Amino acid sequence: MKTLIIVDAQNDFMPGGALEVREGDRIVPVINKIIPKFELVLATQDWHPAEHKSFAINHPNRKEYEIIDLNGIEQKLWPPHCIQGTPGADFHPDLQLNSVEAIFRSAMDVEVDSYSGFYDNAHLKSTGLAGFLREKEADDLYFCGLAADICVYYTIIDALAEGFKATLIEDATVPLIQEDYEKVRKDILARGGKIITSEEL
C-alpha cells in the first residue's frame, strides 16, 4: 500500500512560528497536490507538555540551542514550541486533512524529546506507528513535512530500521539548517532510502 506520512506540518514550524523553518509553508500546496496519489495518508504531530525538558526555558541559566545531557542523551535546548492545545501545535490551516486516517503524536514525555514519528529519542517508547502500518500491510512509505534535517530525517531512518521502504519527497520538505540537510540526505541514501520530487510520483 502506497502510504504518505506528513511529518509535523504544524504552525510553530512555519514562518512566524516559535521554531520557524524558513519558507516552511511552501510545502503545504505541494502536499495537498500529492495527497490524492496515495492509498493511505497519515500524519505525525509534535505535542509537547509546557514543562518539557527539551525547552531551554525549563533549565535555569541555560540558553536556547545550547547542548546538554538529558537523562544520558545529548539534547539541544529549543524555544518552547508545539505545546499541547496551543495554536502553534495545530497543523497549518491550509493543509488538507480530510484524507488523513490517523495522527501519531510524539514528545509527550517531559523527560525525553522525540524527533521521530516512530519512537522517542531514547527508543524507549513507540508511538504505535510501525504496528499500525504493519496492520494495514503498508510497507511503501513516502515522507514529507518539517523539518527535513530533524524530524523528517529521524522518522525516515527509523522506518528503514523497521524494514519499511522509505522515500523522501524533496520538494515537500524544507530543512531548518541547509548544511545539516546535505549530510542527512547522503545518510538517507546510504541507508537504502530514496529521494524523489513530487513530479516523480
mmCIF file of N, CA and C in Angstrom, residues 11 13 16 39-40 43 69 72 75 83-85 97 121 141 162 174-175 177:
data_model
loop_
_atom_site.group_PDB
_atom_site.id
_atom_site.type_symbol
_atom_site.label_atom_id
_atom_site.label_comp_id
_atom_site.label_asym_id
_atom_site.label_seq_id
_atom_site.Cartn_x
_atom_site.Cartn_y
_atom_site.Cartn_z
ATOM 1 N N ASN A 11 2.009 24.791 12.865
ATOM 2 C CA ASN A 11 2.184 26.241 12.804
ATOM 3 C C ASN A 11 3.505 26.731 13.393
ATOM 4 N N PHE A 13 6.338 25.484 13.290
ATOM 5 C CA PHE A 13 7.466 25.254 12.400
ATOM 6 C C PHE A 13 7.362 26.066 11.110
ATOM 7 N N GLY A 16 7.009 32.617 11.073
ATOM 8 C CA GLY A 16 6.315 33.323 12.141
ATOM 9 C C GLY A 16 6.069 32.483 13.372
ATOM 10 N N GLU A 39 -2.841 5.751 -1.265
ATOM 11 C CA GLU A 39 -3.936 4.928 -0.740
ATOM 12 C C GLU A 39 -4.158 5.168 0.746
ATOM 13 N N LEU A 40 -3.088 5.528 1.446
ATOM 14 C CA LEU A 40 -3.159 5.751 2.891
ATOM 15 C C LEU A 40 -2.366 7.011 3.205
ATOM 16 N N ALA A 43 -0.337 11.286 9.539
ATOM 17 C CA ALA A 43 0.405 12.479 9.952
ATOM 18 C C ALA A 43 1.000 12.257 11.335
ATOM 19 N N ASP A 69 23.197 17.330 28.509
ATOM 20 C CA ASP A 69 22.908 15.906 28.701
ATOM 21 C C ASP A 69 21.549 15.814 29.383
ATOM 22 N N GLY A 72 21.078 11.135 29.953
ATOM 23 C CA GLY A 72 22.015 10.301 29.206
ATOM 24 C C GLY A 72 21.986 10.484 27.707
ATOM 25 N N GLN A 75 21.066 16.551 24.133
ATOM 26 C CA GLN A 75 19.824 17.275 23.862
ATOM 27 C C GLN A 75 20.109 18.730 23.530
ATOM 28 N N ILE A 83 3.290 23.280 21.853
ATOM 29 C CA ILE A 83 2.786 22.936 23.186
ATOM 30 C C ILE A 83 1.332 22.479 23.061
ATOM 31 N N GLN A 84 1.050 21.388 23.723
ATOM 32 C CA GLN A 84 -0.258 20.741 23.642
ATOM 33 C C GLN A 84 -1.406 21.746 23.768
ATOM 34 N N GLY A 85 -2.331 21.696 22.815
ATOM 35 C CA GLY A 85 -3.539 22.503 22.884
ATOM 36 C C GLY A 85 -3.390 23.954 22.473
ATOM 37 N N LEU A 97 -6.623 18.018 5.570
ATOM 38 C CA LEU A 97 -6.505 16.893 6.497
ATOM 39 C C LEU A 97 -7.595 15.838 6.324
ATOM 40 N N ASN A 121 13.505 9.729 21.452
ATOM 41 C CA ASN A 121 14.931 9.731 21.135
ATOM 42 C C ASN A 121 15.732 8.669 21.880
ATOM 43 N N LEU A 141 6.543 3.533 1.977
ATOM 44 C CA LEU A 141 6.275 4.775 2.675
ATOM 45 C C LEU A 141 6.952 5.967 2.002
ATOM 46 N N GLU A 162 13.072 -0.308 10.669
ATOM 47 C CA GLU A 162 11.930 -1.198 10.910
ATOM 48 C C GLU A 162 11.617 -2.081 9.698
ATOM 49 N N VAL A 174 11.358 21.001 3.917
ATOM 50 C CA VAL A 174 12.336 22.088 3.995
ATOM 51 C C VAL A 174 13.168 21.861 5.260
ATOM 52 N N PRO A 175 14.497 22.034 5.187
ATOM 53 C CA PRO A 175 15.308 21.863 6.385
ATOM 54 C C PRO A 175 15.354 23.110 7.259
ATOM 55 N N ILE A 177 18.255 23.741 8.884
ATOM 56 C CA ILE A 177 19.618 24.173 8.563
ATOM 57 C C ILE A 177 20.064 23.443 7.297
#
